[in-house]
Amino acid sequence: MSVPMILAVAAVVVVAVVLGVVFGRQKDVRRRAAAPVKTGAVLMAVFTAFGGAFIGGYAMDEPGGTAGLLMILA
């Protein structure tokens, strides 16, 4: 199984668990409606951080040193 597939399955599992817990415990419709929005925002932030780490790693791998650091900062 490839890494993107593992990450996608993990994201679906996290969303299912969070929404199951929130929908089971919260009776207020407003709080239940906010749960998918917050969960989606957190997942997007996590995937963005992972993507940034991979991009930074590739930038530091090829030229390395100061040139790689300047490529990341640019």
Backbone as a ProteinNet text record, in pm:
[ID]
protein_1_A
[PRIMARY]
MSVPMILAVAAVVVVAVVLGVVFGRQKDVRRRAAAPVKTGAVLMAVFTAFGGAFIGGYAMDEPGGTAGLLMILA
[TERTIARY]
85	0	89.4	51.5	134.7	107.9	200.5	190.3	68.1	37.3	-83.8	-211.7	-217.5	-336.4	-346.9	-234.3	-234.6	-278.7	-228.4	-268.2	-416	-466.3	-607.9	-697	-659.7	-737.5	-731.5	-615.8	-603.2	-690.1	-695.4	-778.6	-926.4	-968.9	-1109	-1142.5	-1051.5	-1074.4	-1083.4	-995.4	-998.5	-1129.9	-1172	-1298.1	-1414.9	-1418.1	-1527.8	-1532.5	-1417.8	-1414.2	-1456.8	-1402.4	-1436	-1584.3	-1636.4	-1777.2	-1868.2	-1828.2	-1907.3	-1915.4	-1803.4	-1801.6	-1881.9	-1861.3	-1930.9	-2081.1	-2121.6	-2264.5	-2330.7	-2255.9	-2310.9	-2327.5	-2238	-2240.8	-2315.8	-2305.8	-2364.7	-2508.2	-2596.6	-2735.5	-2765.5	-2679.3	-2698.3	-2659.4	-2751.1	-2729.3	-2613.5	-2596.9	-2489.1	-2351.6	-2337.3	-2207.5	-2180.5	-2284.6	-2266	-2230.8	-2284.4	-2253.5	-2111.8	-2059.9	-1924.3	-1817.7	-1852.4	-1753.9	-1691.8	-1767.8	-1702.7	-1613.9	-1653.5	-1573.1	-1438.6	-1441.4	-1316.9	-1230	-1292.5	-1216.9	-1150.5	-1223.4	-1166.2	-1051.5	-1065.9	-958.6	-832.6	-848.7	-733	-665.8	-745	-686.1	-612.8	-669.1	-600	-468.5	-468.4	-344.9	-239.3	-280.6	-185.8	-127.2	-212.8	-162.3	-74.4	-105.6	-20.8	116	117.7	245.7	328.3	263.3	335.3	389.6	308.1	352.7	469.2	461.5	571.5	699.2	685.1	803.6	869	788.1	844.4	908.5	843	900	1030.4	1031.8	1154.8	1265	1228.1	1327.8	1388.7	1305.7	1357.9	1443.9	1404.5	1483.6	1619.4	1623.6	1750.6	1836	1773.6	1847.1	1929.8	1869.4	1937.7	2051.2	2024.1	2137.6	2205	2124.4	2178.8	2232.7	2263.1	2326.7	2244.2	2314.6	2251.6	2159.3	2196.1	2111.9	1976.6	1976.4	1851.1	1766.5	1829.9	1757.6	1695	1767.8	1713.8	1599.9	1604.8	1494.1	1368	1382.8	1266.8	1208.8	1292.6	1246	1188.7	1223.6	1178.3	1034.1
-117.4	0	123.4	222.1	340.8	436.7	527.5	623.3	713.4	768.2	850.9	774.9	647.4	568.7	547.9	524.3	507.1	635.8	750	878.4	907.1	872.7	895.2	808.6	683.3	594.5	643.3	688.4	741.3	865	952.2	1072	1035.6	937.9	895.3	835.1	757.6	697.8	806	904.7	1014	1090.1	1122.2	1194.8	1112.5	984.7	899.5	891.1	876.5	867	998.4	1109.7	1240.2	1270.1	1249.9	1279.5	1184.1	1058.7	965.4	1005.8	1047.7	1091.4	1219.3	1315.6	1444	1426.5	1352.2	1334.7	1251.6	1163.9	1083.9	1161.3	1254	1326.6	1459	1528.7	1662	1653.7	1716.7	1723.2	1857.3	1956.3	2088.3	2083.3	2129.3	2122.2	2211.4	2325.5	2418	2357.3	2293.2	2230.8	2111.4	2037.2	1924.9	1974.4	2088.7	2143.7	2198.9	2245.2	2300.4	2191.2	2071.7	1963.5	1926.3	1907.3	1874	1985.9	2110.1	2223.8	2225.7	2210.5	2211.5	2090	1974.9	1854.4	1868.8	1923	1945.7	2044.6	2150.4	2249.5	2188.8	2106.6	2042.2	1945.1	1866.7	1772.8	1845.8	1957.7	2034.9	2090.6	2136.6	2189.3	2079.6	1960.5	1849.9	1809	1795.9	1758.5	1868	1994.6	2104.5	2099	2068.9	2058.2	1941.4	1826.9	1713.7	1748.5	1813.9	1854.6	1951	2047.2	2142.2	2074.2	1973.6	1900.9	1824.5	1761.8	1689.8	1785	1897.4	1995.3	2051.1	2082.1	2130.5	2026.5	1901.5	1794.4	1777.4	1784.1	1773.8	1894.7	2013	2132.8	2126.9	2072.3	2063.6	1947.4	1848.4	1731.1	1762	1828.5	1847.8	1951.1	2080.5	2173	2171.9	2156.7	2152.6	2286.2	2293.4	2411	2537.8	2647.7	2779.1	2790	2730.1	2736.6	2669.2	2556.7	2488.6	2568.8	2629.2	2712.4	2832.4	2895	3009.9	2968.5	2847.8	2799.6	2780.5	2733.3	2714.4	2849.1	2943.8	3074.4	3159.7	3129.6	3213.3	3194
0	0	0	-77	-88	27.8	48.1	158	143.6	24.2	14.4	49.3	14	47.8	198.8	263.4	408.8	476.5	429.6	487.2	463.7	346.1	316.7	405.4	423.2	509.8	654.1	698.4	834.3	852.7	752.3	761.3	769.9	691.7	695.9	831.9	887.7	1019.6	1126.5	1120.4	1218.5	1209	1088.1	1070.7	1123.5	1093.8	1139.7	1291.9	1355.2	1501.3	1565	1516.9	1575.2	1558.3	1438.3	1415.3	1491.8	1505	1584.2	1730	1785.8	1925.8	1942.6	1854	1867	1848	1745.8	1721.3	1830.8	1893.5	2002	2131.2	2157.1	2284.3	2277.6	2166.5	2155.9	2105.4	2176.6	2132.2	2065.3	2088.5	2028.4	1880.6	1796.1	1651.6	1608.7	1671.5	1633.6	1660.1	1773	1803.9	1712.8	1680.2	1587.5	1448.2	1408.9	1276.7	1271.3	1382.7	1385.7	1385.4	1427.4	1437.3	1303.3	1194.7	1066.9	1014.6	1041.1	994.7	1066.7	1197.3	1274.8	1242.4	1226.2	1191.8	1055.9	959.8	826.9	829.5	908.9	918.7	979.8	1080.8	1143.7	1046.9	974.1	878.2	765.9	719.1	615.4	668.1	793.4	851.5	865.3	905.4	921.1	786.3	683.7	551.9	492.9	520.6	474.2	541.6	671.1	741.9	687.6	662.3	603.1	465.8	384.7	251.3	257.7	348.9	365.5	411.5	497	542.6	427.8	342.6	228.3	128.4	101.3	8.3	63.6	192	254.2	252	273	268.6	130.8	28	-108.8	-143.8	-97.4	-126.7	-57.8	62.3	133.9	82.3	20.1	-27.1	-151.3	-248.2	-376.7	-368.1	-341.9	-335.6	-198.5	-93.7	41.5	88.6	214.8	273.4	261.6	239.4	232.3	111.5	0	-119.9	-95.2	-28.5	4	100.5	199.4	295	225.9	135.8	63.4	-29.1	-85.1	-168	-84.7	37.9	124.5	164.9	197.1	242.8	130.3	5.7	-107.1	-140.2
[MASK]
++++++++++++++++++++++++++++++++++++++++++++++++++++++++++++++++++++++++++

